[in-house]
Structures are given as structure tokens and as C-alpha cells.
XYZ file of C-alpha atoms in Angstrom:
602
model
C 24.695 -18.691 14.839
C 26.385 -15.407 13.974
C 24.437 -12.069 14.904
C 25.702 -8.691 14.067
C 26.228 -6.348 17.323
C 24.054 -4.182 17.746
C 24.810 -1.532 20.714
C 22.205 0.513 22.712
C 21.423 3.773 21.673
C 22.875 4.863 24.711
C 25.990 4.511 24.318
C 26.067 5.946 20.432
C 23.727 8.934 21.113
C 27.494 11.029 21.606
C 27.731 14.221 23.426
C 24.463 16.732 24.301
C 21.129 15.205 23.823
C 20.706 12.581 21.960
C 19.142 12.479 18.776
C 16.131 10.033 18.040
C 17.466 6.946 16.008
C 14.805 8.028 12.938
C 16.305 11.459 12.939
C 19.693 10.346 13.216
C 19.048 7.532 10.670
C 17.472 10.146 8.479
C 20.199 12.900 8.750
C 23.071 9.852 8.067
C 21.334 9.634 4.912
C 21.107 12.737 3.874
C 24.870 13.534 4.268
C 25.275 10.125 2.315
C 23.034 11.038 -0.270
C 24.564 14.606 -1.005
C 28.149 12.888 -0.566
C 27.116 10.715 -3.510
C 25.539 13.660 -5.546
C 29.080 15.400 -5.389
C 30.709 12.349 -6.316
C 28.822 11.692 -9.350
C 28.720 15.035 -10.192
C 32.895 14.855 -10.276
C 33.120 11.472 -12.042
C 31.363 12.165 -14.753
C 32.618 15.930 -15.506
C 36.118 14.220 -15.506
C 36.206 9.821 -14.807
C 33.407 8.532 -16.393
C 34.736 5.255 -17.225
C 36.284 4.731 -13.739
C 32.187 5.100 -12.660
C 31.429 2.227 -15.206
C 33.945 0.118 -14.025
C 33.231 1.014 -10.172
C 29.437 0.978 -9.982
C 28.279 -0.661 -13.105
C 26.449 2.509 -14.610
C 27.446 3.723 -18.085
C 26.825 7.332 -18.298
C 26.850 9.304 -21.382
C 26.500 13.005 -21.881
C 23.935 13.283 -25.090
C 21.120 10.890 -25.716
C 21.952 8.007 -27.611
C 21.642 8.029 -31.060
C 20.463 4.276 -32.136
C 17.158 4.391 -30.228
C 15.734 3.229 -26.898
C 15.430 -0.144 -26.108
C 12.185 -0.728 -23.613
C 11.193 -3.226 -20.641
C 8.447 -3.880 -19.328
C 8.502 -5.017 -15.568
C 6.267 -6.414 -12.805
C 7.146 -5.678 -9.177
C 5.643 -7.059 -5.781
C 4.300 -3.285 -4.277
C 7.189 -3.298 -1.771
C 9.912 -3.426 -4.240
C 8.437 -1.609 -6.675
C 9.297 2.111 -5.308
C 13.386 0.410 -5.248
C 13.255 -0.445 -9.052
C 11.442 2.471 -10.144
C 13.866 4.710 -9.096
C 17.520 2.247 -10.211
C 14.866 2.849 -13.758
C 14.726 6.423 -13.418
C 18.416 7.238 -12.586
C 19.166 4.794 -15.913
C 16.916 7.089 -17.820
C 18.692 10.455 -16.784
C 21.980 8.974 -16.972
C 21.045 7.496 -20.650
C 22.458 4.288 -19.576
C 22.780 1.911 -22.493
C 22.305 -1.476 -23.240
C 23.586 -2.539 -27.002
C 24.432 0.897 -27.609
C 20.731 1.916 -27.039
C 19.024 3.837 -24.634
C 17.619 2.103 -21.561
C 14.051 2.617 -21.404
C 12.682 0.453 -17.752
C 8.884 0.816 -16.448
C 8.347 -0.714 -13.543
C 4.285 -1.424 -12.558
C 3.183 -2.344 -8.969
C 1.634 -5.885 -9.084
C 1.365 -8.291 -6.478
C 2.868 -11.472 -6.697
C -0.767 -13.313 -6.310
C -2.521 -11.121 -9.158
C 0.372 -11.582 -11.733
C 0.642 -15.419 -10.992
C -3.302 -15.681 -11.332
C -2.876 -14.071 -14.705
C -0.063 -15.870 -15.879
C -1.834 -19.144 -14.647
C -4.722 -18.420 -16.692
C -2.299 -18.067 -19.727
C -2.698 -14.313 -20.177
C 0.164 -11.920 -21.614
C 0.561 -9.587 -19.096
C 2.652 -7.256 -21.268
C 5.828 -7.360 -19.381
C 9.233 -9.157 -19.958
C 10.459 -9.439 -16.559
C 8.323 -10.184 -13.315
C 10.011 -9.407 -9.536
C 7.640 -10.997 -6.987
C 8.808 -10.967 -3.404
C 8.499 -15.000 -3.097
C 9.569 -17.642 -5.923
C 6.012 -19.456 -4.430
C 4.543 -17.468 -7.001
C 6.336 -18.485 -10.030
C 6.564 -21.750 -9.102
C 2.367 -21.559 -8.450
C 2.403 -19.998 -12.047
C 4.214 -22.196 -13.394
C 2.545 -25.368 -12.086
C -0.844 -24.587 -14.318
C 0.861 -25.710 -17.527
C -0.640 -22.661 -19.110
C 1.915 -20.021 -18.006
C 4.883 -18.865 -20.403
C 8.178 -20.279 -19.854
C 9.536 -18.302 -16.530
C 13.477 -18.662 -16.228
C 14.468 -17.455 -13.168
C 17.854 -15.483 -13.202
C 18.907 -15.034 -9.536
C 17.177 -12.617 -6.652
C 17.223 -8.778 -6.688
C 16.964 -8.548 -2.586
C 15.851 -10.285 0.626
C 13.999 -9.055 3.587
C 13.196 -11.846 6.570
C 9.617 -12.726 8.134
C 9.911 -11.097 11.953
C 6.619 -11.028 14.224
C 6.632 -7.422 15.273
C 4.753 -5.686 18.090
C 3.276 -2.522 19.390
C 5.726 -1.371 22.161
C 3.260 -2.801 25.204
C 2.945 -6.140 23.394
C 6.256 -6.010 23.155
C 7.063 -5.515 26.736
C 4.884 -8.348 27.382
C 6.464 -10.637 25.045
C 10.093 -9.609 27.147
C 11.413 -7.897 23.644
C 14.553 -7.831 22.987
C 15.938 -10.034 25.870
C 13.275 -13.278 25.205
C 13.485 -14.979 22.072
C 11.134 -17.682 20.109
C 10.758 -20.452 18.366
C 7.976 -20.328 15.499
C 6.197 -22.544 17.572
C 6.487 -20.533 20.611
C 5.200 -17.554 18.250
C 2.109 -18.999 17.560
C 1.796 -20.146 21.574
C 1.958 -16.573 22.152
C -1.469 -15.590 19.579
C -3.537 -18.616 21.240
C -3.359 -18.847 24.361
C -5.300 -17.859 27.508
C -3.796 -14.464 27.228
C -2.572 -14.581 23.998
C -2.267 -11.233 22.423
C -3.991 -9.803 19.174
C -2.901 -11.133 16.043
C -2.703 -10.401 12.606
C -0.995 -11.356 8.971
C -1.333 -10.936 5.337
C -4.019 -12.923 3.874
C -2.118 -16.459 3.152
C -3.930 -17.026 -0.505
C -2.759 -13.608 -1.735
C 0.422 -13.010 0.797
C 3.984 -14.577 0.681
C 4.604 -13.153 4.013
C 1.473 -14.814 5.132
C 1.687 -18.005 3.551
C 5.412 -18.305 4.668
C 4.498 -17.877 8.148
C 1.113 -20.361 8.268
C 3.358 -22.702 6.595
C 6.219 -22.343 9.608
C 3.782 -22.277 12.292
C 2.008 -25.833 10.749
C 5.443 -27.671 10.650
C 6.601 -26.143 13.835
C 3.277 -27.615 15.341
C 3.405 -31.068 13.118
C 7.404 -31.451 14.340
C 6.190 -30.612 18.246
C 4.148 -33.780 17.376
C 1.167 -34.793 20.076
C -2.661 -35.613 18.844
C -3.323 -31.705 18.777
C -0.782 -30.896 16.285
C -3.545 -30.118 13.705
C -5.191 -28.012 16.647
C -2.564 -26.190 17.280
C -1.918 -25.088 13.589
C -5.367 -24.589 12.871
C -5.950 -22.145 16.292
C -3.223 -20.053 15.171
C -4.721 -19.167 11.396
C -7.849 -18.442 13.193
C -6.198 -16.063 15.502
C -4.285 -14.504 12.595
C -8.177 -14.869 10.369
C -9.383 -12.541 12.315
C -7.358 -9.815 11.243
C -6.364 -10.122 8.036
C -5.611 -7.893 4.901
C -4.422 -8.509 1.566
C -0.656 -7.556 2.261
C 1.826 -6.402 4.584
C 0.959 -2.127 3.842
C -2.977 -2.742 4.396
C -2.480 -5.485 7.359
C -0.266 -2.507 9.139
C -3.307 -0.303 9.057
C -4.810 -3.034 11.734
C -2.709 -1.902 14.294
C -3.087 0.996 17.020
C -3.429 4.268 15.836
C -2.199 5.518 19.014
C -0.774 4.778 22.158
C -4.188 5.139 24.347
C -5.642 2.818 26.259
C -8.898 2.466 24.293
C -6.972 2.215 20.730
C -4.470 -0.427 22.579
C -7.099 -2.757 23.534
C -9.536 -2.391 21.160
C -10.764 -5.571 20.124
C -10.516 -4.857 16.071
C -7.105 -3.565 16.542
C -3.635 -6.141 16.424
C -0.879 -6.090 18.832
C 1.519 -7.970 17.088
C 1.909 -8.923 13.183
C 3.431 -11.352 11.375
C 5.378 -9.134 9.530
C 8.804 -8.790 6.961
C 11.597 -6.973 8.254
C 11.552 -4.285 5.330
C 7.568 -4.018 6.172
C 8.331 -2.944 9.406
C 11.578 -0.590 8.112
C 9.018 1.129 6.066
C 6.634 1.665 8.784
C 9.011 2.328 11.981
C 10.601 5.064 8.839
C 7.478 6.774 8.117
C 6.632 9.694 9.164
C 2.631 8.199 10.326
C 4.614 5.872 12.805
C 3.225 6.906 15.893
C 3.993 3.255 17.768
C 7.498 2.118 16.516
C 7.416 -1.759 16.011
C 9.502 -4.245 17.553
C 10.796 -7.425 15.931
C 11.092 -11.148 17.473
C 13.148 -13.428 14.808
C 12.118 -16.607 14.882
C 15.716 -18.416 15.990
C 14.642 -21.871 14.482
C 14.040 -20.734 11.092
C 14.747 -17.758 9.337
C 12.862 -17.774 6.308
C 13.076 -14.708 4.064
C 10.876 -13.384 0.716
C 13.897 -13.594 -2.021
C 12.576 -11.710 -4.943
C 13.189 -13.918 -8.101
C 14.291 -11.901 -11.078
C 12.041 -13.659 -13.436
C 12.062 -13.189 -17.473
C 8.588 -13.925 -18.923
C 8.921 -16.159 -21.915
C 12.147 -15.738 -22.822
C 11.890 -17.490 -25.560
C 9.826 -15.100 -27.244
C 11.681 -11.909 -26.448
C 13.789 -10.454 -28.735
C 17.875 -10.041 -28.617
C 17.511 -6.306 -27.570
C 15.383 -6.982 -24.893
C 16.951 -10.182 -23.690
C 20.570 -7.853 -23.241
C 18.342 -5.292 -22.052
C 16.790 -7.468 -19.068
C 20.034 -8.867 -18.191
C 21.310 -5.123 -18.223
C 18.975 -3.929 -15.621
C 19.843 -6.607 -13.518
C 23.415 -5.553 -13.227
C 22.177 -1.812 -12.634
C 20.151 -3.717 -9.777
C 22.897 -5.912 -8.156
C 25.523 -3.034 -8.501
C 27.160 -0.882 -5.678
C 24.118 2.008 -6.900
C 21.659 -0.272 -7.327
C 21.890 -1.842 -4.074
C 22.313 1.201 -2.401
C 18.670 2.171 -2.937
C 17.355 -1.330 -2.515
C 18.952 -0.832 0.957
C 17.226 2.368 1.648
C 14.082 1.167 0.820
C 14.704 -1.665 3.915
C 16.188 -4.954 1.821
C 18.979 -6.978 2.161
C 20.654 -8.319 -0.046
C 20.225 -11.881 -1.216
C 21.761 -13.784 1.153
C 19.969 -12.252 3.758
C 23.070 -10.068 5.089
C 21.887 -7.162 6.799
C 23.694 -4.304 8.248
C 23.004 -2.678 12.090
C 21.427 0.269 11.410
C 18.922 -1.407 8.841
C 17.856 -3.994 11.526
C 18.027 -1.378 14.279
C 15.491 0.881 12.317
C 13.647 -2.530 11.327
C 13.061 -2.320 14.949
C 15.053 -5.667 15.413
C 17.848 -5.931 18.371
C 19.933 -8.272 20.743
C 19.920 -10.846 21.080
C 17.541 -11.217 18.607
C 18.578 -13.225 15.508
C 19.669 -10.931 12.565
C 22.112 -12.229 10.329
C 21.766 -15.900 11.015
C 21.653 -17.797 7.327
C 17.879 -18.732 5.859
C 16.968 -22.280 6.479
C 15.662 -24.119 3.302
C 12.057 -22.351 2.215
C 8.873 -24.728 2.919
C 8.167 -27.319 0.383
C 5.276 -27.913 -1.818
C 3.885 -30.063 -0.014
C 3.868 -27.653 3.194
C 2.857 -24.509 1.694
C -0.209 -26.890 -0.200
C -0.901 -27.555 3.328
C -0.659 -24.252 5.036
C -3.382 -22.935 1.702
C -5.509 -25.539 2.915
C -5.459 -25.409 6.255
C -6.250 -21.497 5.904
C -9.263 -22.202 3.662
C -10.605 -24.594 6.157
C -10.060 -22.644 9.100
C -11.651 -19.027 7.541
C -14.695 -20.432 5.882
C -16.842 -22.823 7.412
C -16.902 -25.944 6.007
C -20.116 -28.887 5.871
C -18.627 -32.053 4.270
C -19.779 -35.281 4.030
C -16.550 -38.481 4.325
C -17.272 -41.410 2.985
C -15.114 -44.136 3.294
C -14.817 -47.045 1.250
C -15.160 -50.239 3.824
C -14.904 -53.254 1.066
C -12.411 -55.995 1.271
C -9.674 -54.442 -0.735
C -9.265 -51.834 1.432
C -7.747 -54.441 4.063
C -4.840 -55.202 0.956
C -1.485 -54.009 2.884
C 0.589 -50.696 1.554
C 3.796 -51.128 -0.064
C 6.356 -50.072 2.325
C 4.450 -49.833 5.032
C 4.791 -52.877 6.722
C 2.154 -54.131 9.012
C -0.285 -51.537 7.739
C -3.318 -52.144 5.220
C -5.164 -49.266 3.189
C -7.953 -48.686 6.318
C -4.965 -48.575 8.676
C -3.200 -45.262 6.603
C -6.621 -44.050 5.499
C -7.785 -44.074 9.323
C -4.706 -42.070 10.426
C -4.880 -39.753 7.509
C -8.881 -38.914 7.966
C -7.311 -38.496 11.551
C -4.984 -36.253 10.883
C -7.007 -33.947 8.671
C -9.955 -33.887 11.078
C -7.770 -31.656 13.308
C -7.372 -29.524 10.335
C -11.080 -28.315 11.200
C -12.442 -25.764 13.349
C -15.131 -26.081 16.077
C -17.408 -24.340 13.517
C -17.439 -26.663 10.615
C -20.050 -29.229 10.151
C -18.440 -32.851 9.280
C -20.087 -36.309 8.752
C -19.136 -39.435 8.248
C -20.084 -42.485 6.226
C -19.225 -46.170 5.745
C -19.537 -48.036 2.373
C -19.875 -51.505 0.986
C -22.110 -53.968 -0.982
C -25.128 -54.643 1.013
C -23.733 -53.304 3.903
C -26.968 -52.298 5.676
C -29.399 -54.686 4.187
C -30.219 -53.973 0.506
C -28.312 -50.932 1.057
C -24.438 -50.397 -0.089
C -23.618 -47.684 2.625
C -24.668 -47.179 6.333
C -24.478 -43.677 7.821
C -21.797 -43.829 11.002
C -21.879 -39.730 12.157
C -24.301 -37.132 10.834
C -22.908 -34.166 9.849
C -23.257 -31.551 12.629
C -20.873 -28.770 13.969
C -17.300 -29.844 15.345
C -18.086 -28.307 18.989
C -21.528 -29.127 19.255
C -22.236 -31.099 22.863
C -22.594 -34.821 20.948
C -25.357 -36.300 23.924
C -22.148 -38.308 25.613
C -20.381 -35.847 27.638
C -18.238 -35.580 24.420
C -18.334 -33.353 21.196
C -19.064 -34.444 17.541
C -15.619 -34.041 17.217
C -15.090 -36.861 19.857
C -17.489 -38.587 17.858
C -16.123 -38.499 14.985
C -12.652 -39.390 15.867
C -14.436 -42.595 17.961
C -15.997 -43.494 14.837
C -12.773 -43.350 12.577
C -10.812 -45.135 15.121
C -13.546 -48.359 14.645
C -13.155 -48.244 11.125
C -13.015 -51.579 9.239
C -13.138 -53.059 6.636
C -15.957 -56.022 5.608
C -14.672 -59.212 4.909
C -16.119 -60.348 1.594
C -17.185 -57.137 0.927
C -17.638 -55.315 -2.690
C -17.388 -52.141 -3.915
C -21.092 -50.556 -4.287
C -19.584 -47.163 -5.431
C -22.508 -45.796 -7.752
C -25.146 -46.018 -5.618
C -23.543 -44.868 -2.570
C -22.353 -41.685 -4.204
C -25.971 -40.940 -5.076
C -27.089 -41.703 -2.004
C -24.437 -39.614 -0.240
C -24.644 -36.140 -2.913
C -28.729 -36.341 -2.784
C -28.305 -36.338 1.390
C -25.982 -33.384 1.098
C -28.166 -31.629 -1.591
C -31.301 -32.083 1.572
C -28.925 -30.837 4.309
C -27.401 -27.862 2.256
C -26.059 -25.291 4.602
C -26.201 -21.757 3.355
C -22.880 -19.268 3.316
C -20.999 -22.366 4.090
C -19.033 -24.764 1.416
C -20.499 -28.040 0.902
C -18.962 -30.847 -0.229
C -18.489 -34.480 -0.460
C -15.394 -36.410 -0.474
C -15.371 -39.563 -1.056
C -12.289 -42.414 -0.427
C -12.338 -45.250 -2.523
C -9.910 -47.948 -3.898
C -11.923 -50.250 -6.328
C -14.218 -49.840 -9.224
C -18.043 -50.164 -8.716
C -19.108 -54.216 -8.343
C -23.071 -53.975 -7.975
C -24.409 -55.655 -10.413
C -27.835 -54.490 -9.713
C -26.610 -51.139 -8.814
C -26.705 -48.167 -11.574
C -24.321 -47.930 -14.343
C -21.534 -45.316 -14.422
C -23.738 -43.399 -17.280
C -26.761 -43.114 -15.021
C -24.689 -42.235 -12.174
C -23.585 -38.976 -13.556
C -27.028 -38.499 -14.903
C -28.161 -38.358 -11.665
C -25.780 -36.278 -10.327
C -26.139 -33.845 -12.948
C -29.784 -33.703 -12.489
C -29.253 -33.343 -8.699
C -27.342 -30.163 -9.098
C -28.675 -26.836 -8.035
C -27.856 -23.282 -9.835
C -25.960 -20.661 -7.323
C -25.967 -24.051 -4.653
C -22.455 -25.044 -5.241
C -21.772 -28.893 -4.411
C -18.565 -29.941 -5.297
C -18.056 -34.207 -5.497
C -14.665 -35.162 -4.342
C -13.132 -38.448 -5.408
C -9.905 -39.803 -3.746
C -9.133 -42.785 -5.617
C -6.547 -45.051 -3.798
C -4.076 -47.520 -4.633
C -3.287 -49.062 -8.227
C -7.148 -51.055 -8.565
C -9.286 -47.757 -8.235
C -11.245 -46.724 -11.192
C -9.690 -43.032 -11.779
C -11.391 -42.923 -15.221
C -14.714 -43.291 -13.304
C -13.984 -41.200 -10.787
C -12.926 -38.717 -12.729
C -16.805 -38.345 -14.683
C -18.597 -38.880 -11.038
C -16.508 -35.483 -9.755
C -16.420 -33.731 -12.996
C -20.942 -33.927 -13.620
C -20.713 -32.207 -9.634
C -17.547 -29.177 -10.630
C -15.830 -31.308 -8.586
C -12.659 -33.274 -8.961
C -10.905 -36.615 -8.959
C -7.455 -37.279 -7.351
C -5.651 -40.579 -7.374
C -3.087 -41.507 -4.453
C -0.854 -44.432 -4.316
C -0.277 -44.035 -0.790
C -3.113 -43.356 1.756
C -1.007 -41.131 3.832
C -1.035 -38.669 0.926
C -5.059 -38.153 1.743
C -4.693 -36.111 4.058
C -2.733 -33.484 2.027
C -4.839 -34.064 -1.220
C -7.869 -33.923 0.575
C -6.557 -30.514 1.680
C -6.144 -29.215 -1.627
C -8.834 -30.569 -3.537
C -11.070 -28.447 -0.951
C -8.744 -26.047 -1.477
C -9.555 -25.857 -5.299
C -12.784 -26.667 -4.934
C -13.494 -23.383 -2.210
C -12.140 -21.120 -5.158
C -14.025 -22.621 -8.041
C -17.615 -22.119 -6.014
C -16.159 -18.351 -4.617
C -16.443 -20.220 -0.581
């Protein structure tokens, strides 16, 4: 893997004393900013077209005369400073796009707040949206109520970095010791693990990015605490949190005392993006210069999409005009000031000095080519493991133990629908933190007597002491390891759904979110049992006002009743999901709890 060299300061320092690399850094680019003034200055008094042709600008000396053209665009806060001033030098330069003036405003908006609006359908009033992670158009996009969002390459690149105080640092053997993203999160959960924090994952790329690394980096590492593991390190990184990389920087030391170092509220190390950390180590309020690890196993980078916003319904002006910015953007100019804002430039190339003020050095990683960005399916995971892991949970499972669930999977061979269903429920109970308060049920016709469902766990706190020696974790995981299915047995769906919401209505725990999921692959079969219509009667009836309790339905395989399930979920607020393989439960049981935490407000 290539790195760029990147020798002590030592030996660059020159004769005399040497200066500190921020004032040296600082006085580089001052001579290369007045260098540049002088330049321009001469090009356009006598070469203006050799400027055009060179940097991509076309200056002219008197306003233009057929109007302005105007764009509106959206910027992730980090970038925004960057494009604002490419806009501003195109405005005093009365660069033209059509033969019209070039009129950009850029607004500061987070990725997460313009998706949310865009999701919800709303015209945000811009034509072209920057956030710092295509996660966010693809979340918009996936509502089916956004505008059309074409995508027409990346403006910059910055990578995700842990950094550290200087004495967390030290500790972690910075710059000599490198990491793997699993050895990362090792390092915020162990015995002496050190003080964490991150962006908040549901409103942070940089955050989400990093969960999602530190899951698969625990799921790969395999073992039967995988889900542990993962879920250990968002609760290290929960407990200091802030919306984004500027306000999660304000967690960390505000000196270099003893008191401020160890304080218990204050982080030692942050998951962090390289340009975050350029901007801090730059600032003049840096008291405690950070120091990067790169994760060697996967470099994943924010790639700021250059996104039109219904391109369709923009006109020809401002169409040319987007694409025209752009160019300004991507140009020798434009990409100048991207770089002295801290960004790369897509690709993730980075020169020394940027890394070196980053705080980044060898042998740490810092040109070594992005890896493919998390899927779908593992970023859906990483949102739902953080909503499980920062807000208590108190769910009821019930499983579906009739016959049909002992019908084998396609493609798995060997393996019936209570075989995958088992492992999944397995897999997602690890998901959970000692804290949350999970029960399990069983259900059939006439399972327990006249009764279609037979209670196997009730729901009580993960680490509670379960009477055994053991946990109710331990319980539970006994319990879904003797899972079967009844031979014979029918599908008494209505009833048991009652049954199971009008228990969780009784054992209601406050400030937590309540739910019940419920696994299923048949249609109801009790004849005597109550009729689809009365069913969601009674649920409706058994709701509460400002006592959120969302019914989730998983319906499995091709013979479930979706239509059915659908109503049950929808009378709770709740939802219905169908799966055609059981091993996708454990991810869709993620993020219906997912949806269903943001719907009641947690």
C-alpha cells in the first residue's frame, strides 16, 4: 500500500530555531496566497485568456450585460466555507456562464436535515445539494418522495481517522503502532479503554461510517460475541456524542491539566475526518493538537456528491450554470481552496503537509486507495444497532412455533424456517445492551391448553441475575436454542397477538420504547379464534395516547399473510415486513425498530 513520506520536523525545521509546523504551515500560505494575488493581478491586466484556458476562470473587466444567472446550493457545514468563497471569487471576477453573470449562494445544511426534507418531499429551494456522504442522497432518495437527484461526480474527499489528545495518543503508541478498525474499537472497550466519542450516527456520515466499520470489522472477527463487541463500542462512543464533527470536538480537553484530561465528561480520542481534525489542529483555539491513527484495513472517506436537485425541472440557464460551477470547483483555483480548507481531492490523494497538519504521520496510512463504502445493508445495520444500544429498549418476541415453520429454506440445505429464524433471533439478541428489557414467546394452536401461545421468558433486563447463576440474557439465548416447532401444529395468529400487545400494554415501561415483534409464516387457522376485523379492533381499542406501542410483523416465507399483517401493525403505528429468507430477520428486525424508535420520538 503506497504512503506518501512524510519526514520529521526535525530534519525540515532548517537553520536557527525552528518554527512551529502551524506557523510555518501558515506563513507557506501566505507567501502562496500573495504569489497568486500578483499573478492574477498580471494575467488579467495583460493574458486573460491564457487564465481561462489555465485555471478554468473566465474573467471579464465590466459586468456582464445579459443578466445574472443564479444557483442555489446546499453544503454539508464543513464544505460550505470552501464553496462559498470558489462563489465569491466568481462573483468579483464576473465569471460567466452562457454569457451571463454567475450568481452562486451557498447555505450551510447538514447532510441529515436536507435528506429529511427532501424525504418528506419538500422543495428546499436549491438546485444543487453537496453533502459530505452519498448515504444521504441515496437515504433521500429511497423514500420515493424525493425529486430526481442525479449525481454528477464528487467536489472533494477527506478520510475517517480516530484522532487523540496527545497523552491518549502516547498511550495508543502514535505514530509508530497502527490499527485495524477492529483493533480501534478494542481500544474504546476495554479494561482500560480510553474515552470515546463520535458524531451522532442518525445525523453524522462520519459517525455512521465508522459504527458501520467497527460492526463488520466485529461480524468478520466472527465468535458468538460479535454482536457484543459492536454493540459495546456504540455505547462507548453513546456516551459522548454530538450532532457533528465541529460540536463532538468541543467534547474534548480544554486543556492539558490533569483534571480536564481525566475528566470523566471529557473524550480522549474521536472518531474523527481528517479535514475535521485539519480544521481543529489549524485553529487558533487548538490548545491540544490531535493525532490521527488510519485505520490500515479500510480507508473509507466522506466523498461529497455534487448532486443537482430535480434536474428535470431546472431550466437551461441553470442546468449550464450548475455544471459551470462545478468546473470552477474541480479547477486548479477551485481546488486550491478546497485544499486549504483540509480536503483532498476525490480520489482521496493527499499531499504531506495537509496530512502532517491533519495531525496524521508514519507509518500511518495516508494515501492508501478507499476500499468500497459500506453497503445498505451494513449502514441499515450500524442505524439500528445505534438505536438499540442508546435508548433502552422493552420488546416482547414472539415466535411462530406451528408446523410450517419446520418447511426447509430454499438454498439452504439442511436448514428449515426455525433453524434460520433461531440463528437470526440469535444474532440480533447480541445487538442488545445489558439495559434493555427482552421477552420471549412461543406460538401455536392450542399450544398451552385452550390457549394458542405459551410464555417461554418474561421480559426483564438483559443483565439482571436470572435465579440460575446465569443472566436473562443466558436465558434467553437457552430458550431460543430449544426452539421448535409443533408437529401438527396451526397457526393461532389473532389471538396470540392480542394476547401478546394487551401483556405489553400491562407491563409498559416508561422513557423506554416498547414494542412487539412478532415472527410468523402462515395466515391465522383458529377457527374459533377472532377474525382479522376484530383483531385490529382490539388492538385499536388497546392503544394508549402519549404510550407509544408499536406492533411489529415479520412475515416469513411465500405462505404468510402480508395483507393481514400489514392491518394488525398498521391499527398499533406499527409496521409489517415480509422476508423470504429468515436470515434477513435479523437485519429487518433492526430496522423496523429502527423506524419504529423515530415514529414514537424513542
Amino acid at each position: 500500500m503506497g504512503r506518501h513520506s512524510l519526514p520529521d520536523d526535525s530534519a525540515r525545521a532548517g537553520r536557527g530555531s525552528p518554527l512551529p509546523p502551524e506557523e510555518r504551515a501558515e506563513r507557506s500560505g501566505r507567501r502562496r496566497r500573495t504569489g497568486a494575488v500578483l499573478t492574477v493581478s498580471l494575467l488579467l491586466a495583460g493574458a486573460a485568456t491564457a487564465v481561462a484556458a489555465r485555471t478554468g476562470w473566465q474573467p471579464f473587466a465590466e459586468p456582464c450585460g445579459d443578466g445574472t444567472v443564479r444557483l442555489r446550493v446546499a453544503a454539508e457545514p464543513s464544505v460550505a466555507p470552501a464553496l462559498r468563497t470558489v462563489a465569491e471569487q466568481a462573483r468579483e471576477r464576473h465569471v460567466t456562464s452562457d454569457g451571463r453573470c454567475l450568481d452562486v449562494r451557498v447555505t450551510a445544511r447538514t447532510g441529515a436535515e436536507t435528506a429529511a426534507a427532501l424525504a418528506r418531499g419538500e422543495d428546499t429551494g436549491h438546485q444543487v445539494w453537496v453533502p459530505d456522504s452519498a448515504l444521504w442522497v441515496l437515504h433521500a432518495a429511497s423514500s420515493g418522495r424525493a425529486p430526481q437527484l442525479d449525481t454528477a461526480g464528487n467536489v472533494a474527499s477527506t478520510p475517517l481517522t480516530l484522532a487523540a489528545v496527545p497523552p491518549a495518543a502516547k498511550t495508543l503508541g502514535w505514530p509508530e503502532k497502527t490499527y485495524d478498525w477492529a483493533e480501534l474499537a478494542a481500544a474504546v472497550t476495554g479494561r482500560d479503554a480510553l474515552r470515546a466519542g463520535a458524531a451522532d450516527p442518525a445525523r453524522s456520515a462520519t459517525g455512521l461510517l465508522a459504527l458501520a466499520r467497527v460492526r463488520s470489522a466485529a461480524t468478520a472477527a466472527g465468535g458468538t460475541d460479535a454482536g457484543l463487541r459492536a454493540a459495546a463500542t456504540a455505547r462507548a462512543l453513546a456516551r459522548h456524542t454530538a450532532p457533528g464533527d465541529a460540536q463532538v470536538l468541543a467534547t474534548l480537553p480544554r486543556d492539558a491539566s490533569r483534571a480536564e484530561l481525566h475528566h470523566p465528561q471529557r473524550s480522549q480520542v474521536l472518531f474523527l475526518s481528517e479535514q475535521a481534525a485539519y480544521a481543529h489542529n489549524r485553529s487558533g483555539g487548538a490548545r491540544q493538537r490531535l493525532r490521527l491513527f488510519y485505520p490500515r484495513d479500510a480507508a473509507t472517506v466522506l466523498d461529497y456528491p455534487y448532486t443537482l436537485l430535480d434536474a428535470a425541472g431546472l431550466s437551461t440557464g441553470q442546468t449550464r450554470a450548475a455544471s459551470r460551477f462545478q468546473t470552477l470547483l474541480g479547477g486548479a483555483e477551485g481546488r486550491s481552496v478546497l485544499r486549504r480548507h483540509g480536503f483532498r481531492p476525490p480520489g482521496a490523494q493527499a499531499d504531506p503537509e495537509l496530512v502532517r497538519t491533519a495531525g496524521g504521520r508514519e507509518p500511518q496510512p495516508t494515501t492508501d486507495a478507499p476500499v468500497e463504502p459500506p453497503s445498505a445493508e451494513e449502514t441499515d445495520a450500524a442505524r439500528g444497532l445505534w438505536t438499540v444500544t442508546i435508548q433502552s429498549e422493552r420488546i416482547t418476541t414472539v415466535v411462530d412455533a406451528s408446523a410450517s415453520m419446520a418447511q426447509p429454506v430454499p438454498g439452504r440445505p439442511g436448514q428449515t424456517r426455525m433453524d434460520v429464524t433461531r440463528s437470526a433471533l440469535i444474532q440480533a439478541l447480541g445487538q442488545f445492551t445489558a439495559d434493555d428489557e427482552i421477552g420471549l414467546w412461543e406460538f401455536a394452536l392450542r399450544l398451552d391448553g385452550d390457549r394458542d401461545h405459551r410464555t417461554l421468558v418474561p421480559a426483564a433486563r438483559l443483565g439482571d441475575p436470572a435465579g440460575d447463576g446465569g443472566t436473562q440474557r443466558d436465558r434467553l439465548l437457552t430458550a431460543l436454542a430449544g426452539l421448535r416447532t409443533v408437529p401438527y401444529g396451526a397457526t393461532g395468529l389473532h389471538d396470540t397477538v392480542l394476547a401478546a400487545y394487551e401483556q405489553a400494554r400491562k407491563g409498559y415501561a416508561e422513557g423506554r420504547f416498547n414494542a412487539v415483534v412478532v415472527l410468523t409464516d402462515g395466515a391465522d387457522q383458529d377457527p374459533d379464534g377472532a377474525s382479522l376485523r376484530a383483531a385490529v379492533r382490539g388492538l385499536r381499542e388497546s392503544a394508549r395516547p402519549g404510550r407509544p406501542l408499536p406492533l411489529i410483523v415479520i412475515a416469513i416465507g411465500p405462505d404468510a399473510d402480508e395483507r393481514s399483517c400489514r392491518r394488525l401493525a398498521e391499527a398499533t403505528g406499527g409496521s409489517a415486513h415480509r422476508v423470504d429468507d429468515p436470515a434477513q430477520i435479523h437485519r429487518v428486525v433492526l430496522e423496523a425498530i429502527t423506524v419504529a424508535g423515530s415514529r414514537t420520538g424513542g
